[in-house]
Coordinates of N, CA and C in Angstrom, one line a residue:
Chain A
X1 N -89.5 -6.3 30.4 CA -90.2 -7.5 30.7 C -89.3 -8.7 30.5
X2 N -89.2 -9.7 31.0 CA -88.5 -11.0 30.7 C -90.0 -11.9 30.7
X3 N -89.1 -13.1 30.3 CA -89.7 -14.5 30.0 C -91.1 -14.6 28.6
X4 N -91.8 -14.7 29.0 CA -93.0 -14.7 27.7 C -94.2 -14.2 28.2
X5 N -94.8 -13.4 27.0 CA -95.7 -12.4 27.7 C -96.9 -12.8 26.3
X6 N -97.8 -13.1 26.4 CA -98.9 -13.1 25.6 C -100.1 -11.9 26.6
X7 N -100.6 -11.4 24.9 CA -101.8 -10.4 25.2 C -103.2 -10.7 24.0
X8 N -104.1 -10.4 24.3 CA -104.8 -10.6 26.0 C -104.8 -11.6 26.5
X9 N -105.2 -11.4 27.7 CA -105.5 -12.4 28.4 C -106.2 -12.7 28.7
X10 N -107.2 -12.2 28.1 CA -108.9 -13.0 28.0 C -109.2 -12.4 26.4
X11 N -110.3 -12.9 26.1 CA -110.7 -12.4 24.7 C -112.2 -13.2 24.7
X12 N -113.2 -12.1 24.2 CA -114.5 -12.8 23.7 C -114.8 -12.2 22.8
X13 N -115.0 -13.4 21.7 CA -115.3 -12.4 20.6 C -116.5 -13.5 19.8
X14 N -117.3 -13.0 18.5 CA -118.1 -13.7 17.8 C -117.7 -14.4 16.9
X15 N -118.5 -15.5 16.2 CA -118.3 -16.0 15.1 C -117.5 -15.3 13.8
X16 N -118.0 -14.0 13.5 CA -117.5 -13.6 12.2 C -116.5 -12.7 12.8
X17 N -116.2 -12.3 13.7 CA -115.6 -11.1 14.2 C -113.8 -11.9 13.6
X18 N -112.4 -11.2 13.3 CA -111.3 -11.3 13.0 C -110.8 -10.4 14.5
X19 N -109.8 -11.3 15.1 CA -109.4 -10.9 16.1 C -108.0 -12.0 16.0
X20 N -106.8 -11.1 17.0 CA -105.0 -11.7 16.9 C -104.7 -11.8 18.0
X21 N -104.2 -13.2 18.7 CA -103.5 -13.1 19.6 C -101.8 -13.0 19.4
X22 N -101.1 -12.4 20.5 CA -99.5 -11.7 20.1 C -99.1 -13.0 21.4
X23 N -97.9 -12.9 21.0 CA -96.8 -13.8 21.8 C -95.7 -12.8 21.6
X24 N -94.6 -12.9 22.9 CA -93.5 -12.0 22.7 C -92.6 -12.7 23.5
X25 N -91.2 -13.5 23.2 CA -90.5 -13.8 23.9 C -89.4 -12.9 23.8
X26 N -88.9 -12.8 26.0 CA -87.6 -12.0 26.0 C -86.3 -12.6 25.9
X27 N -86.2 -14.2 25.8 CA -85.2 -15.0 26.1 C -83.9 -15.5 25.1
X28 N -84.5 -14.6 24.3 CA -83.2 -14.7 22.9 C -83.4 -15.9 22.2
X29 N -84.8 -16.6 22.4 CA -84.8 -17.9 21.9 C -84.8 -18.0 20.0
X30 N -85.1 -18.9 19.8 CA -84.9 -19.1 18.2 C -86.5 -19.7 17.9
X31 N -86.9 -20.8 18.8 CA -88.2 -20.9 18.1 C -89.6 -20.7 19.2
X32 N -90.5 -20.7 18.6 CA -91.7 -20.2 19.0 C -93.1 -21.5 18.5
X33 N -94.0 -21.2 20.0 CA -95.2 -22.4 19.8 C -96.4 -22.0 20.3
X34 N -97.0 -22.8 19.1 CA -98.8 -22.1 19.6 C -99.7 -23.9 20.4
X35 N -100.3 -23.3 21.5 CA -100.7 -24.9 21.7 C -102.0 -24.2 22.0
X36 N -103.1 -25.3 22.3 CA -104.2 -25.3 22.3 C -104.6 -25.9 23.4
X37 N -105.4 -25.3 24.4 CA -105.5 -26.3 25.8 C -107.6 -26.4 25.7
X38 N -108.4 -27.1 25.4 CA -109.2 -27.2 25.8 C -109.6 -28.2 27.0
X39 N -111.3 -27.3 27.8 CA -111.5 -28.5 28.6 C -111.8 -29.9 28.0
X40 N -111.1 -30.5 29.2 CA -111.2 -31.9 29.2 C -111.1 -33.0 28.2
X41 N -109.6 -32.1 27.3 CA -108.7 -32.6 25.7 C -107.2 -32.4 25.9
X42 N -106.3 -33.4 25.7 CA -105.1 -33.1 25.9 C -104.8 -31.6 25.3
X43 N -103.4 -31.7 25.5 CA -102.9 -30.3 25.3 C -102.7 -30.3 23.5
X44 N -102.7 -29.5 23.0 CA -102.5 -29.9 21.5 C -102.2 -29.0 20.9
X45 N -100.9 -29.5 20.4 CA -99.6 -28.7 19.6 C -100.2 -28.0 18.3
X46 N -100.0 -26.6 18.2 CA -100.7 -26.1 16.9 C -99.9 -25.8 15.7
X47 N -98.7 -25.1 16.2 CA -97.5 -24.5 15.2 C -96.6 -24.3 16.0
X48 N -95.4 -24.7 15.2 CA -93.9 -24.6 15.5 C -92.8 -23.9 14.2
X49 N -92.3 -22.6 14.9 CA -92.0 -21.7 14.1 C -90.3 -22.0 14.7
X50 N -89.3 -21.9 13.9 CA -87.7 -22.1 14.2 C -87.1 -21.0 13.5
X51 N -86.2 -20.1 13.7 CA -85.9 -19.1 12.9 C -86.8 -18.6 11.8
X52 N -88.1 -18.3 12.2 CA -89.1 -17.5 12.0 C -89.6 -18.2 10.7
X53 N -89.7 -19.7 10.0 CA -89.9 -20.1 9.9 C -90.7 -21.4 9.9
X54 N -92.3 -21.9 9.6 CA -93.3 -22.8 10.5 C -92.3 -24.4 10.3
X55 N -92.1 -25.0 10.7 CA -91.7 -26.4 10.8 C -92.6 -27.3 11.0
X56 N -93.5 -27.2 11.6 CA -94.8 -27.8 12.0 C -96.0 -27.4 11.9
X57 N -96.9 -28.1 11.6 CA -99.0 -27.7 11.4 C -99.1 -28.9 11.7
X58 N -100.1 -29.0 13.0 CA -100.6 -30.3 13.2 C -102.0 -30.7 12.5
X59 N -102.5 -30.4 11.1 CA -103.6 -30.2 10.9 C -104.6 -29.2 11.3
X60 N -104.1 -27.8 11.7 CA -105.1 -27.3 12.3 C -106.1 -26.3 11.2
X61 N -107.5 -26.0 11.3 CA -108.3 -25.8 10.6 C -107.4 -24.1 10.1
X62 N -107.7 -23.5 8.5 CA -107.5 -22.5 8.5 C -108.0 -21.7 8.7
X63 N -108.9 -21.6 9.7 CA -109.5 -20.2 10.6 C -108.2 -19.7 11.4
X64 N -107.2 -20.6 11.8 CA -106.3 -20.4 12.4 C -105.0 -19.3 11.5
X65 N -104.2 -18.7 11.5 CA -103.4 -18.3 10.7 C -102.6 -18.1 11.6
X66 N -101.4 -18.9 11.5 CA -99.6 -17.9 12.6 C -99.5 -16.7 11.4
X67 N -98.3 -16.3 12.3 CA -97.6 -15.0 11.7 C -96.2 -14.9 12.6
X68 N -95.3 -15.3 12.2 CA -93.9 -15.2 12.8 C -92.6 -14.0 12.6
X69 N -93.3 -13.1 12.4 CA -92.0 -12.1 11.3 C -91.0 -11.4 12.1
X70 N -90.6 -12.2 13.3 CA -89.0 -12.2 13.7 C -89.1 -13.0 14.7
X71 N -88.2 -13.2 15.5 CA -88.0 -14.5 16.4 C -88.5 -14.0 17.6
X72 N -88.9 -12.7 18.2 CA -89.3 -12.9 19.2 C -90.6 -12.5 19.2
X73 N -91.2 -12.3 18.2 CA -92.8 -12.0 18.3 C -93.5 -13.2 17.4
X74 N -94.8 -13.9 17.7 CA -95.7 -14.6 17.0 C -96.8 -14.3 17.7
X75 N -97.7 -14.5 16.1 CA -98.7 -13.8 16.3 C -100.0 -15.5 15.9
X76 N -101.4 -15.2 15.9 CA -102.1 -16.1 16.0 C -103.5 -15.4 15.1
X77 N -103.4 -15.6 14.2 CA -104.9 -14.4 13.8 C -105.8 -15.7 13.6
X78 N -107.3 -15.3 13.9 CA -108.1 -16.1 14.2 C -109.5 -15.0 13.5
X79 N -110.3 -15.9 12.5 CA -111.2 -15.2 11.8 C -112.2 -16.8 11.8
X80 N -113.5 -16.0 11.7 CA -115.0 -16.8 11.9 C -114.1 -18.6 12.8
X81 N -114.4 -18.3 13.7 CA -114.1 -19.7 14.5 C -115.5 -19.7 15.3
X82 N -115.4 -21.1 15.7 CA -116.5 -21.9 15.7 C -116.7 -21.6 17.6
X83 N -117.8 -21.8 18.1 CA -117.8 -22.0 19.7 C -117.1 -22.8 19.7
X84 N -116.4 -24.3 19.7 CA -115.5 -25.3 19.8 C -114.0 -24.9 20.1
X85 N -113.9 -23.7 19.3 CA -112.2 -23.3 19.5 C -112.3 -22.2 20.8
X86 N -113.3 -22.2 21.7 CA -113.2 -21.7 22.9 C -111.9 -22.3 23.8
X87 N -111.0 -22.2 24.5 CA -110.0 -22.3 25.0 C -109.0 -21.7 25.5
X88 N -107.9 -22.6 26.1 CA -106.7 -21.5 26.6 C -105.5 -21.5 25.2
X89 N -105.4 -20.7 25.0 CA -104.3 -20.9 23.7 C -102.8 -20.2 24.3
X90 N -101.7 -21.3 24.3 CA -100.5 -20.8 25.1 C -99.9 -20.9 23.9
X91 N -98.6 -19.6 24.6 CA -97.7 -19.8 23.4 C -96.1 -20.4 24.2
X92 N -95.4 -20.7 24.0 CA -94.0 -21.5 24.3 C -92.6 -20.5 22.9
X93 N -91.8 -20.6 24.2 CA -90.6 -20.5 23.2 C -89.1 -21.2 23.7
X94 N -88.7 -21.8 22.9 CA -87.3 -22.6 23.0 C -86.2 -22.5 22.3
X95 N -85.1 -22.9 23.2 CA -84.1 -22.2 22.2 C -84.0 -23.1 20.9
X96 N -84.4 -24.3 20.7 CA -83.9 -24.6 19.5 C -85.5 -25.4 19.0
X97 N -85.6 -25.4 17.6 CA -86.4 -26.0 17.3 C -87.6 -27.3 17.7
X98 N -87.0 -28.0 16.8 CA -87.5 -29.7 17.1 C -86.8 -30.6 17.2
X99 N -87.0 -31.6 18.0 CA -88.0 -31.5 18.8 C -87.3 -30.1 20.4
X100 N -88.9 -29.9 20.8 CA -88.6 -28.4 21.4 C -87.8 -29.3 23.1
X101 N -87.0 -28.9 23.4 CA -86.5 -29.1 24.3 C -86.5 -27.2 25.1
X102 N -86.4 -27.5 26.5 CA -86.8 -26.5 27.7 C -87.6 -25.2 26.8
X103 N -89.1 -26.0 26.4 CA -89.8 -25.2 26.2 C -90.6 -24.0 27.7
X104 N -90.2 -22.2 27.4 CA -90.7 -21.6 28.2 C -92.2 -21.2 28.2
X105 N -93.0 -21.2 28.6 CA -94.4 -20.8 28.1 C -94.8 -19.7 28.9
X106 N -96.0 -18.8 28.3 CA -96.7 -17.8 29.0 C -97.9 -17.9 29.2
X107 N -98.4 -16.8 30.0 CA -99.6 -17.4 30.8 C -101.1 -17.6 29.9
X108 N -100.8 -17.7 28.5 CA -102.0 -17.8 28.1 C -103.3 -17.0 27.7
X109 N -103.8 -17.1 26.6 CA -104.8 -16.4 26.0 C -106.3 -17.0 26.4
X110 N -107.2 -16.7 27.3 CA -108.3 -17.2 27.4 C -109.2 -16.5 26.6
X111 N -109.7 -17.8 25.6 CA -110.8 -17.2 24.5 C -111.7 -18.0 24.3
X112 N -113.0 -17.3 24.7 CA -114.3 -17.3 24.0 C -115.0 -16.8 23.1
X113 N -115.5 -18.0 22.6 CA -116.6 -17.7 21.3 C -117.7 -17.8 21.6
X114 N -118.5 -16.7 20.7 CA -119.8 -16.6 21.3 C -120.8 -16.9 20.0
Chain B
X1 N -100.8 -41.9 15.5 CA -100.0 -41.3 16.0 C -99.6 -42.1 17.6
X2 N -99.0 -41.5 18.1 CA -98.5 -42.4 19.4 C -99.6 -42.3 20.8
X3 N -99.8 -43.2 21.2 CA -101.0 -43.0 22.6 C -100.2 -42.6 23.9
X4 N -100.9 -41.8 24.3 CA -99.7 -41.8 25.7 C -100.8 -41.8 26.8
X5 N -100.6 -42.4 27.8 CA -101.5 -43.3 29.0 C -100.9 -42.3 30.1
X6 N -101.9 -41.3 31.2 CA -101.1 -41.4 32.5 C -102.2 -42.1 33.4
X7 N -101.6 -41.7 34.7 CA -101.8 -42.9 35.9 C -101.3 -41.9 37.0
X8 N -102.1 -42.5 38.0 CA -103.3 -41.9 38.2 C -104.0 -41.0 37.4
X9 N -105.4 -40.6 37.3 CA -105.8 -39.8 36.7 C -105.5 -38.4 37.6
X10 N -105.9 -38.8 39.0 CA -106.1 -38.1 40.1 C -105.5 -38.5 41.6
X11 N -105.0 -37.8 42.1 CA -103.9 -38.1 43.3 C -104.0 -37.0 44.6
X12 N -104.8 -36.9 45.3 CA -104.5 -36.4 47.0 C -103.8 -37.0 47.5
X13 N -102.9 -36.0 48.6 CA -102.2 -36.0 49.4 C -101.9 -35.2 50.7
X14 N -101.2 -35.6 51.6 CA -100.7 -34.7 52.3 C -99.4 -34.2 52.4
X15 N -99.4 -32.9 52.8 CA -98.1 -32.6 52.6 C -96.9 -33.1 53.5
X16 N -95.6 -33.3 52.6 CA -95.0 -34.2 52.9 C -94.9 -35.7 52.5
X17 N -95.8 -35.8 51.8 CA -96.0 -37.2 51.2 C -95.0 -37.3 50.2
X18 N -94.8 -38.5 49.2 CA -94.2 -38.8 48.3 C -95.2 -39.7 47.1
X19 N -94.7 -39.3 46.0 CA -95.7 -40.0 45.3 C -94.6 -40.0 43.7
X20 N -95.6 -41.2 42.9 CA -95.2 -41.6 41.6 C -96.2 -41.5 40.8
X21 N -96.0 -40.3 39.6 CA -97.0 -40.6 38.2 C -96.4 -41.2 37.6
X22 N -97.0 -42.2 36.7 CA -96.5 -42.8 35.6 C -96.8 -42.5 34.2
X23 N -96.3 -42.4 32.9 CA -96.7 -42.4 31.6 C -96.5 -43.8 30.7
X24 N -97.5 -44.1 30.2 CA -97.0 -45.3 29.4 C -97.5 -44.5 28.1
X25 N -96.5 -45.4 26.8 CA -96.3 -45.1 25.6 C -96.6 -46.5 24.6
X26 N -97.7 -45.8 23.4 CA -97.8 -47.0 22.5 C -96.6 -47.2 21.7
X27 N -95.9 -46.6 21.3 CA -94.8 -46.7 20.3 C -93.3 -46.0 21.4
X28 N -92.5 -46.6 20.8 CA -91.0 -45.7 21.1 C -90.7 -44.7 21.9
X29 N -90.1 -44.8 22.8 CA -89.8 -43.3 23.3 C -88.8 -42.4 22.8
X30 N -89.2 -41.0 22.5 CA -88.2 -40.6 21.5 C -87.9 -39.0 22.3
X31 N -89.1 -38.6 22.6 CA -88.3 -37.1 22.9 C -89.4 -36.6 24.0
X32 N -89.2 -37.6 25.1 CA -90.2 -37.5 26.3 C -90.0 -36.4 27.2
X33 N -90.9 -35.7 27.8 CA -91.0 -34.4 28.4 C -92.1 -34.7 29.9
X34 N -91.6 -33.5 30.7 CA -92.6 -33.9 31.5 C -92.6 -32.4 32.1
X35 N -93.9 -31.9 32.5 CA -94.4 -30.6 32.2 C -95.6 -30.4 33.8
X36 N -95.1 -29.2 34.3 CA -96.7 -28.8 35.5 C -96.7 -27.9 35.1
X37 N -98.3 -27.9 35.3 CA -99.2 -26.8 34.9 C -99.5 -26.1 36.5
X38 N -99.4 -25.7 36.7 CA -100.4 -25.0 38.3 C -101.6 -24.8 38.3
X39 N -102.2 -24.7 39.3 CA -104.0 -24.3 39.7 C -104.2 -23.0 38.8
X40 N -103.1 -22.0 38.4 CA -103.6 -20.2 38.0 C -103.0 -20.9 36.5
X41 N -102.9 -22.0 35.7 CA -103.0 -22.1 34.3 C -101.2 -21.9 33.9
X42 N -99.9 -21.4 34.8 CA -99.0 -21.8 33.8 C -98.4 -22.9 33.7
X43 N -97.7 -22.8 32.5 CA -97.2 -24.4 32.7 C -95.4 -24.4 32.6
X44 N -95.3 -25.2 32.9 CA -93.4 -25.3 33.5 C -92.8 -26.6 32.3
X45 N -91.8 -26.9 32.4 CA -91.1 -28.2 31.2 C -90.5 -28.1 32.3
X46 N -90.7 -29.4 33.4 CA -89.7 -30.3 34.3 C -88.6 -30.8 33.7
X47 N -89.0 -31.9 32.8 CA -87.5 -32.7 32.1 C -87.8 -32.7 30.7
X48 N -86.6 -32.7 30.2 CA -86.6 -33.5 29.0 C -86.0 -34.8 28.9
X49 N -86.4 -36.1 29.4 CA -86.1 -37.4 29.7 C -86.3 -38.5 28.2
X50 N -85.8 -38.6 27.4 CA -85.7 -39.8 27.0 C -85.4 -40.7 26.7
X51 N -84.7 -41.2 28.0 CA -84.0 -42.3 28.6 C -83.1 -41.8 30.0
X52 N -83.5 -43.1 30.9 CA -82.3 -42.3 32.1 C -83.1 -41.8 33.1
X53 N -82.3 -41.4 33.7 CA -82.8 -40.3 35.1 C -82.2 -39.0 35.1
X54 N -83.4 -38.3 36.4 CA -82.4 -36.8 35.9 C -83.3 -36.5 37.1
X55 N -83.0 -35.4 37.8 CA -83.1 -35.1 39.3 C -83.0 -33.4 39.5
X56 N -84.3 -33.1 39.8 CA -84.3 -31.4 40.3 C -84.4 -31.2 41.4
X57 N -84.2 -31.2 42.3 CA -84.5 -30.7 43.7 C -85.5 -32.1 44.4
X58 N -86.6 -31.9 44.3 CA -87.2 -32.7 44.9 C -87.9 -33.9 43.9
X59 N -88.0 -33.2 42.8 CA -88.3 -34.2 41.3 C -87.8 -35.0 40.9
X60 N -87.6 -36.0 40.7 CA -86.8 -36.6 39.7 C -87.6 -37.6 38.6
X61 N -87.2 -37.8 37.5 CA -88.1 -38.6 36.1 C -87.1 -39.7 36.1
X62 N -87.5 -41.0 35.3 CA -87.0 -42.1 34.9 C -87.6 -42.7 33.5
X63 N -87.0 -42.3 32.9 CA -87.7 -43.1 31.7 C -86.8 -44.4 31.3
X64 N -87.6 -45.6 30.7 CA -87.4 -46.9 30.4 C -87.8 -47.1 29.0
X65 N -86.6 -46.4 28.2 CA -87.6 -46.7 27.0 C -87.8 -48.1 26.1
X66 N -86.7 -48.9 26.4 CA -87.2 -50.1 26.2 C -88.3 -50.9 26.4
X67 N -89.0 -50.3 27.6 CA -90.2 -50.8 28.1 C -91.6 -49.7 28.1
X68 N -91.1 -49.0 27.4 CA -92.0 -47.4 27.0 C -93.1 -46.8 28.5
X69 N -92.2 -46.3 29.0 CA -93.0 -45.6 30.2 C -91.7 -44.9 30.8
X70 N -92.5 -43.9 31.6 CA -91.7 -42.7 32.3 C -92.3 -42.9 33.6
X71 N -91.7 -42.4 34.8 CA -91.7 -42.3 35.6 C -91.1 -40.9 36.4
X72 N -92.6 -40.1 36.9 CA -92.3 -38.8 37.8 C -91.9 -39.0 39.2
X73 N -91.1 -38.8 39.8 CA -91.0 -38.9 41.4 C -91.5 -37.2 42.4
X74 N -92.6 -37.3 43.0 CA -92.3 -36.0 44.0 C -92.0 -36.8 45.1
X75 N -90.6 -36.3 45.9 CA -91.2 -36.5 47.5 C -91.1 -35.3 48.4
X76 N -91.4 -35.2 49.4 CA -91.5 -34.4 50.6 C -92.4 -33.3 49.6
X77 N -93.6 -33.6 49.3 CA -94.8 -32.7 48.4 C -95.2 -31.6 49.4
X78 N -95.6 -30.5 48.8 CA -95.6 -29.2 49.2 C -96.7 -29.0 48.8
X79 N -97.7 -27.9 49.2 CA -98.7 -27.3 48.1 C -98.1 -26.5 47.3
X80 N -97.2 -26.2 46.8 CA -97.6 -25.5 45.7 C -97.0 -26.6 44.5
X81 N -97.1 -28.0 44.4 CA -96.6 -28.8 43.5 C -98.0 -29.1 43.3
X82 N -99.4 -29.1 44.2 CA -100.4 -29.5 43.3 C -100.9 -28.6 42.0
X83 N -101.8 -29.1 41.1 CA -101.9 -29.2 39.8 C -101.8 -30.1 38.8
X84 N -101.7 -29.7 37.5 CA -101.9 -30.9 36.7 C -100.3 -31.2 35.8
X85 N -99.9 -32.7 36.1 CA -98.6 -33.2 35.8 C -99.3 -33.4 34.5
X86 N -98.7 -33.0 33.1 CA -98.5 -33.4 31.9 C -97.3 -34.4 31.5
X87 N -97.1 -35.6 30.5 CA -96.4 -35.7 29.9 C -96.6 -36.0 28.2
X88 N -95.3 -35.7 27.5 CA -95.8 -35.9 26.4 C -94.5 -36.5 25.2
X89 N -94.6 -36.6 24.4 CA -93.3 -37.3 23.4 C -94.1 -37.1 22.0
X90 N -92.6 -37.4 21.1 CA -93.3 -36.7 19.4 C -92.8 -38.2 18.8
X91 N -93.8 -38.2 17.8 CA -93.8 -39.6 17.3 C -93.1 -39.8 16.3
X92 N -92.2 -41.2 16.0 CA -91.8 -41.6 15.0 C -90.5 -40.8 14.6
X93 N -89.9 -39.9 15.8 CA -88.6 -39.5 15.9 C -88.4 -38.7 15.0
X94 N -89.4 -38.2 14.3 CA -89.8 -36.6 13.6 C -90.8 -35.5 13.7
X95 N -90.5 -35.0 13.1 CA -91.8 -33.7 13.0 C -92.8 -33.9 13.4
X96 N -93.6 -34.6 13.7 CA -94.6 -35.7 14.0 C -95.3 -35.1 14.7
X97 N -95.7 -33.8 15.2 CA -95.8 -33.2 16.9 C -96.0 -34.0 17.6
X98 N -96.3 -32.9 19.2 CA -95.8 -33.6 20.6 C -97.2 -34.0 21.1
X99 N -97.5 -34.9 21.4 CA -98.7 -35.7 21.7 C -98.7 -35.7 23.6
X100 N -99.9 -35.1 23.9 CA -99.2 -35.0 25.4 C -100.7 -36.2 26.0
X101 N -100.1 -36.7 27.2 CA -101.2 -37.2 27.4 C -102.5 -36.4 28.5
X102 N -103.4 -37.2 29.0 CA -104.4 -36.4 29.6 C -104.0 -35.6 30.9
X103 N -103.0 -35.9 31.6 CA -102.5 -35.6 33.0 C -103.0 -36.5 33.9
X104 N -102.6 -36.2 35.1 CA -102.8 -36.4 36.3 C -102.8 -34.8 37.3
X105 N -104.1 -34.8 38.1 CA -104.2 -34.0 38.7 C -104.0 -34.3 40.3
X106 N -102.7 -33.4 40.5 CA -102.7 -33.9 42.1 C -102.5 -32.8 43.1
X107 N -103.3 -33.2 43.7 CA -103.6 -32.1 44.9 C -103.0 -32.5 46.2
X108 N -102.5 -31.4 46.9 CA -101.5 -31.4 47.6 C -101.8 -30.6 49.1
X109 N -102.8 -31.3 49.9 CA -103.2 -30.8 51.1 C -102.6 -30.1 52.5
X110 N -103.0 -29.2 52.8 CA -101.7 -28.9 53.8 C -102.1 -29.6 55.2

């Protein structure tokens, strides 16, 4: 596979249920990105990971948890989240940290909460 | 944090047309980007502009950062360039994350 591959690509899950979204870049990059796309809210940067460690939290709630444990996989574990964090959740990878310059992205995790 | 403004919100066209999105910026421009999304949800990194011009094929960006705004160029528009144009910049020339603004959605008629 090349370029960036996130799975699933859909997800419904409940309030209390613990469920992980995976990111996998093939591009030999160094850093890795979780964004958050809800309707009708800008796009919004979650975590920025640079040689598998985070460089960035934009405040996001700890229902959220990354997991970076090598450069081309990041992971997203998500436990009791709210209907609100229903969304597309993309991941991005670039070759160098921050700020991310030719960030590549994949097609996105569509998740609902129920 | 930094505000980022685009313009039009929304843009029809026909194909073959030419058009201009704009980005304006509350603060500095430091590490401006300009990004399409397509109708099926992926998204692309057009430029990395923070000052200057820079030219892909039919694209080209212009950023003014003295006067804090960017500037996207399509001309000779195609359908498959509609969708939603993002841009965005990270504030205060750190860690700061990348603050994108709302887009502009443009549709591109055949």
């Amino acid at each position: 596979e090349t370029g960036v591959t996130q799975t699933p690509r859909h997800l419904v899950m409940g309030m209390t249920n613990k469920k992980s979204l995976k990111c996998e870049q093939h591009l030999g990059h160094n850093a890795m990105y979780w964004y958050k796309q809800s309707a009708k809210k800008p796009l919004e940067l979650m975590f920025v990971y640079s040689l598998e460690e985070r460089v960035e939290n934009n405040s996001v709630p700890s229902r959220f948890s990354p997991e970076c444990p090598n450069s081309s996989h990041l992971f997203l574990h998500l436990h009791t989240l709210q209907p609100e964090d229903s969304a597309l959740y993309l991941c991005a990878s670039s070759p160098t940290g921050w700020p991310p310059y030719e960030q590549y992205f994949g097609p996105g995790t569509r998740l609902t909460v129920t | 944090g930094i505000q980022v403004e685009q313009s039009p919100p929304d843009l029809i066209l026909q194909e073959g047309a030419n058009s201009t999105l704009r980005c304006n910026f509350s603060d500095s421009v430091n590490n401006l980007q300009w990004f399409h999304q397509n109708p099926w949800g992926q998204l692309i990194n057009l430029f990395y502009i923070p000052s200057g011009t820079k030219q892909n094929g039919r694209l080209s960006a212009t950023t003014v950062a003295t006067e804090r705004y960017s500037l996207l160029y399509i001309s000779s528009s195609q359908t498959t360039d509609s969708g939603v144009y993002f841009c965005a910049d990270t504030s205060g020339g750190g860690a700061d994350g990348l603050t994108f603004g709302k887009g502009t959605h443009l549709i591109i008629q055949p």
